[in-house]
XYZ file of C-alpha atoms in Angstrom:
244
model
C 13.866 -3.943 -42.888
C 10.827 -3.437 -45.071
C 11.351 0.387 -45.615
C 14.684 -0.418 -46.888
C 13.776 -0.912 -50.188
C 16.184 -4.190 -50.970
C 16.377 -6.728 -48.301
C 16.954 -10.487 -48.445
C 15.985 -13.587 -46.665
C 19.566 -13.383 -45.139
C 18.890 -9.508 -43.803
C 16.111 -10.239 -41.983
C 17.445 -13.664 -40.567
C 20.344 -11.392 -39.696
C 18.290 -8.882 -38.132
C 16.093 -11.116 -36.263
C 18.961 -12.913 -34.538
C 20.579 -9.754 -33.423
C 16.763 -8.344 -32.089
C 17.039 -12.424 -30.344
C 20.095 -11.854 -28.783
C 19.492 -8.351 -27.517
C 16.504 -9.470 -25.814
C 18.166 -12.602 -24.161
C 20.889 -10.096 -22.964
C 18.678 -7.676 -21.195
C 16.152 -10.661 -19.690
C 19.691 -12.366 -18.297
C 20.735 -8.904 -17.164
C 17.537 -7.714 -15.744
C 16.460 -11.263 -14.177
C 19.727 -12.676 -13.474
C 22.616 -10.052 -12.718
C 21.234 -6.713 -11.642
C 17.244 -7.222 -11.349
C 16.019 -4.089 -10.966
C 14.718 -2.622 -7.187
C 11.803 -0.568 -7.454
C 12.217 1.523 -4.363
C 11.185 4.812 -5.786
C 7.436 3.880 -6.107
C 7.259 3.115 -3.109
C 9.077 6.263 -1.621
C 7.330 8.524 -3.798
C 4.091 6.984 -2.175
C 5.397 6.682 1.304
C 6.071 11.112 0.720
C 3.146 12.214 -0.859
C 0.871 10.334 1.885
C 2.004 13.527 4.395
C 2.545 16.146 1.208
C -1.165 15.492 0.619
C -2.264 15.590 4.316
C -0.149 18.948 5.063
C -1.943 20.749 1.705
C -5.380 19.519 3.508
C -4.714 20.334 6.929
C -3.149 24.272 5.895
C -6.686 24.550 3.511
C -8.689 23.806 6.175
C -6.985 25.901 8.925
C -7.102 28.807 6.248
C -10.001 28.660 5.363
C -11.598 28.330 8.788
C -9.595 31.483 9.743
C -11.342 33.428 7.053
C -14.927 31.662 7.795
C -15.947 28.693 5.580
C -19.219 27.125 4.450
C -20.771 23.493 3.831
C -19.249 23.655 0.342
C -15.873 24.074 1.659
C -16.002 21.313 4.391
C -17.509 18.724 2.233
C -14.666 19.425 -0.360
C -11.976 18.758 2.589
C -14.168 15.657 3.462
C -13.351 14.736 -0.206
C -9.610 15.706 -0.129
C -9.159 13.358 3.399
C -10.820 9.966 1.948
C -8.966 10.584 -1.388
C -5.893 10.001 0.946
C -6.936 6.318 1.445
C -6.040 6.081 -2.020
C -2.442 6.909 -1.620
C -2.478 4.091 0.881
C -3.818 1.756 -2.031
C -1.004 2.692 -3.568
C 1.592 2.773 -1.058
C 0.663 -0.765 -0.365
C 1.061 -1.505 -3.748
C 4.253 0.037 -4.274
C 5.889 -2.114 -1.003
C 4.531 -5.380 -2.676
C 6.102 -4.439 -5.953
C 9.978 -3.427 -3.782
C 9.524 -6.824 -2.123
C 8.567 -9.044 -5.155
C 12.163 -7.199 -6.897
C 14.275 -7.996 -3.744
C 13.086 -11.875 -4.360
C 16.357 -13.940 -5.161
C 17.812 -10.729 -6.545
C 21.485 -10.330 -6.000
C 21.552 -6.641 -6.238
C 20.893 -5.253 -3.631
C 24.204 -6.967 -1.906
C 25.898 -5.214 -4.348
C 24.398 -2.137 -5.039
C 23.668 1.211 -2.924
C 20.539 1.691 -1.708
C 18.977 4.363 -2.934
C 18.480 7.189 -0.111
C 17.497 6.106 3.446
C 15.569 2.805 4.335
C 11.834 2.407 4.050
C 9.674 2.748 7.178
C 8.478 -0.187 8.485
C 4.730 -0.918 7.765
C 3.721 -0.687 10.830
C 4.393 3.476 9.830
C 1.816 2.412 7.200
C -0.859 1.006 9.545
C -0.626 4.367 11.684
C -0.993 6.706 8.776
C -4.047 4.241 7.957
C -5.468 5.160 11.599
C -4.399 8.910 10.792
C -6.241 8.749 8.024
C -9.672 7.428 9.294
C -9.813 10.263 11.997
C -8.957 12.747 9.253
C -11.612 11.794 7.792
C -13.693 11.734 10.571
C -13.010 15.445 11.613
C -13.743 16.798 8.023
C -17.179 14.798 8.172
C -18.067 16.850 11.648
C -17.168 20.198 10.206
C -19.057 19.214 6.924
C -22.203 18.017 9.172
C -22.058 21.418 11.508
C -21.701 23.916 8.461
C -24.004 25.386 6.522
C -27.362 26.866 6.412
C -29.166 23.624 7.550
C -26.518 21.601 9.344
C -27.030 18.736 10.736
C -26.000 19.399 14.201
C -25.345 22.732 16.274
C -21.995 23.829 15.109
C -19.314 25.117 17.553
C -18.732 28.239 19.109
C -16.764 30.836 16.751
C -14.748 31.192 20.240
C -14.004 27.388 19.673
C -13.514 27.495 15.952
C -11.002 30.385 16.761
C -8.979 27.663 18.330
C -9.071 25.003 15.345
C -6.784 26.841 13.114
C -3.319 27.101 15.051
C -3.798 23.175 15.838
C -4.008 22.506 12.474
C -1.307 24.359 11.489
C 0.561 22.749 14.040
C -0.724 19.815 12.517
C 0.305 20.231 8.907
C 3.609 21.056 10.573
C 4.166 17.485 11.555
C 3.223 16.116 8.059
C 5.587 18.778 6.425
C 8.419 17.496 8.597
C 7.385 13.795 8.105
C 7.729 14.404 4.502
C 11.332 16.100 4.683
C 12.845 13.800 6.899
C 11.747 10.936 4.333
C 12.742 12.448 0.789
C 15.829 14.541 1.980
C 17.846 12.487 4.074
C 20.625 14.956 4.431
C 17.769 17.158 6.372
C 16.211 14.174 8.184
C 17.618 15.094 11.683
C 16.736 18.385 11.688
C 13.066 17.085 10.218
C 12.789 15.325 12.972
C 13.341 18.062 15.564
C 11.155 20.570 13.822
C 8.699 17.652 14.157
C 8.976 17.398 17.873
C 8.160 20.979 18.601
C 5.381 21.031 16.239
C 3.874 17.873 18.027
C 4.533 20.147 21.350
C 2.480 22.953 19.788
C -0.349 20.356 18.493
C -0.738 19.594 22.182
C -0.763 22.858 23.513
C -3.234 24.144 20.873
C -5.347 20.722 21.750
C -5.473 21.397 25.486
C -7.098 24.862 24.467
C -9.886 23.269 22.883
C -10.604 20.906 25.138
C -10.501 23.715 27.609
C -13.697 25.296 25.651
C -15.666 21.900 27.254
C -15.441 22.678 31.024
C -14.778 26.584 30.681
C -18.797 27.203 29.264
C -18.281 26.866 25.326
C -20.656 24.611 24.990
C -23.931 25.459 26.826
C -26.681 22.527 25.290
C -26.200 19.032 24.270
C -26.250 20.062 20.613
C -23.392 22.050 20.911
C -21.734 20.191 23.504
C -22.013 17.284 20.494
C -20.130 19.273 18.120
C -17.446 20.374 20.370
C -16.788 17.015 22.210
C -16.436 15.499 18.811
C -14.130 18.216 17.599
C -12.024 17.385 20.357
C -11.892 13.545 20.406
C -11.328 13.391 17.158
C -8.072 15.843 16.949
C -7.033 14.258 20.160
C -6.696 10.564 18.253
C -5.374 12.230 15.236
C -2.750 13.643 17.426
C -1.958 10.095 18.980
C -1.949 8.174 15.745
C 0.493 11.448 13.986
C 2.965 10.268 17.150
C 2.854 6.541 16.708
C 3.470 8.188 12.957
C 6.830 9.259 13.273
C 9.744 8.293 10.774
C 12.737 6.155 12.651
């Protein structure tokens, strides 16, 4: 109204009514008829918790394969606890879908957008998933290096790391399919049971490396054992981890 030129006391009574009545419109609308749902924060987190973790996972098997240093471990130690912060968020995402669906008659009368969440519990597992992730990238950061802290394993038992965790990022991948494509979700799921079959295979020839002489002193015995506990509960927390 004031870069008209000419306006009246009536114009911008006129004006401010209408910019009045628009507003109580869309606050009846939005708080009374069809409240808005905000279910794609909280999908968008829920996905790029196992995009994330599949990126990590391939890095580290790739770059293992081609011989890494401290630099690169401590930058995959990085990468894993910046995934707690996707869990920040995820959790903040759910509280936000659960504050919309209060008194809110729309979702009885709209669609749902795509599949249903997972339940939190899915949450809580990729919480565990993520503490041993972070956990295995802080014993390949501690054993590499010029001075490392402790011995660091065999390159026979290194040679083994990379095909788990390719097997590995193969779960995630398929975890992150089968929950932002739904029309792919049942084939996700079954590309996720044979990776989880490979994970185990690749898992019981590392832990083979303990009794068949890989690790000769304590030192390296240290390094090895841990390498093996610690993909062994990432591989029990990635099954309690699996979409419905």
């Amino acid at each position: 109204m004031l870069v008209y030129g000419s306006y009246s006391g009536f114009d911008i009574l006129h004006r401010l009514l209408e910019t009045l009545l628009g507003a109580v419109i869309g606050i009846g609308v939005n708080a009374l008829v069809l409240p808005p749902v905000h279910l794609r924060s909280a999908r968008d987190s829920l996905c790029r918790l196992p995009r994330d973790a599949t990126g990590l996972l391939r890095d580290m098997a790739e770059e293992i394969e081609q011989g890494h240093g401290r630099h690169q471990a401590q930058e995959w130690h990085r990468r894993a606890r910046r995934l707690a912060g996707r869990l920040t968020e995820l959790r903040s995402a759910r509280t936000w879908t659960r504050e919309s669906y209060r008194f809110n008659p729309a979702h009885r009368i709209r669609r749902p957008p795509g599949p249903e969440l997972p339940s939190t519990e899915w949450d809580a597992a990729w919480e565990r998933v993520v503490d041993h992730l972070t956990s295995l990238t802080a014993l390949l950061a501690e054993a590499a290096g010029e001075r490392p802290r402790f011995r660091p394993p065999p390159s026979t038992v290194l040679a083994d790391v990379p095909p788990l965790l390719h097997a590995l990022a193969d779960v995630c991948a398929a975890d992150r399919t089968a929950l932002d494509e739904p029309e792919r979700r049942e084939r996700a799921l079954r590309t996720r049971q044979e990776a989880m079959a490979r994970s185990w295979e690749a898992h019981r020839r590392l832990k083979a490396r303990l009794t068949g002489g890989a690790a000769p002193d304590d030192e390296t015995a240290t390094s090895v054992g841990g390498l093996a506990a610690e993909t062994r509960q990432l591989l029990h927390e990635l099954e309690n981890a699996r979409v419905a």
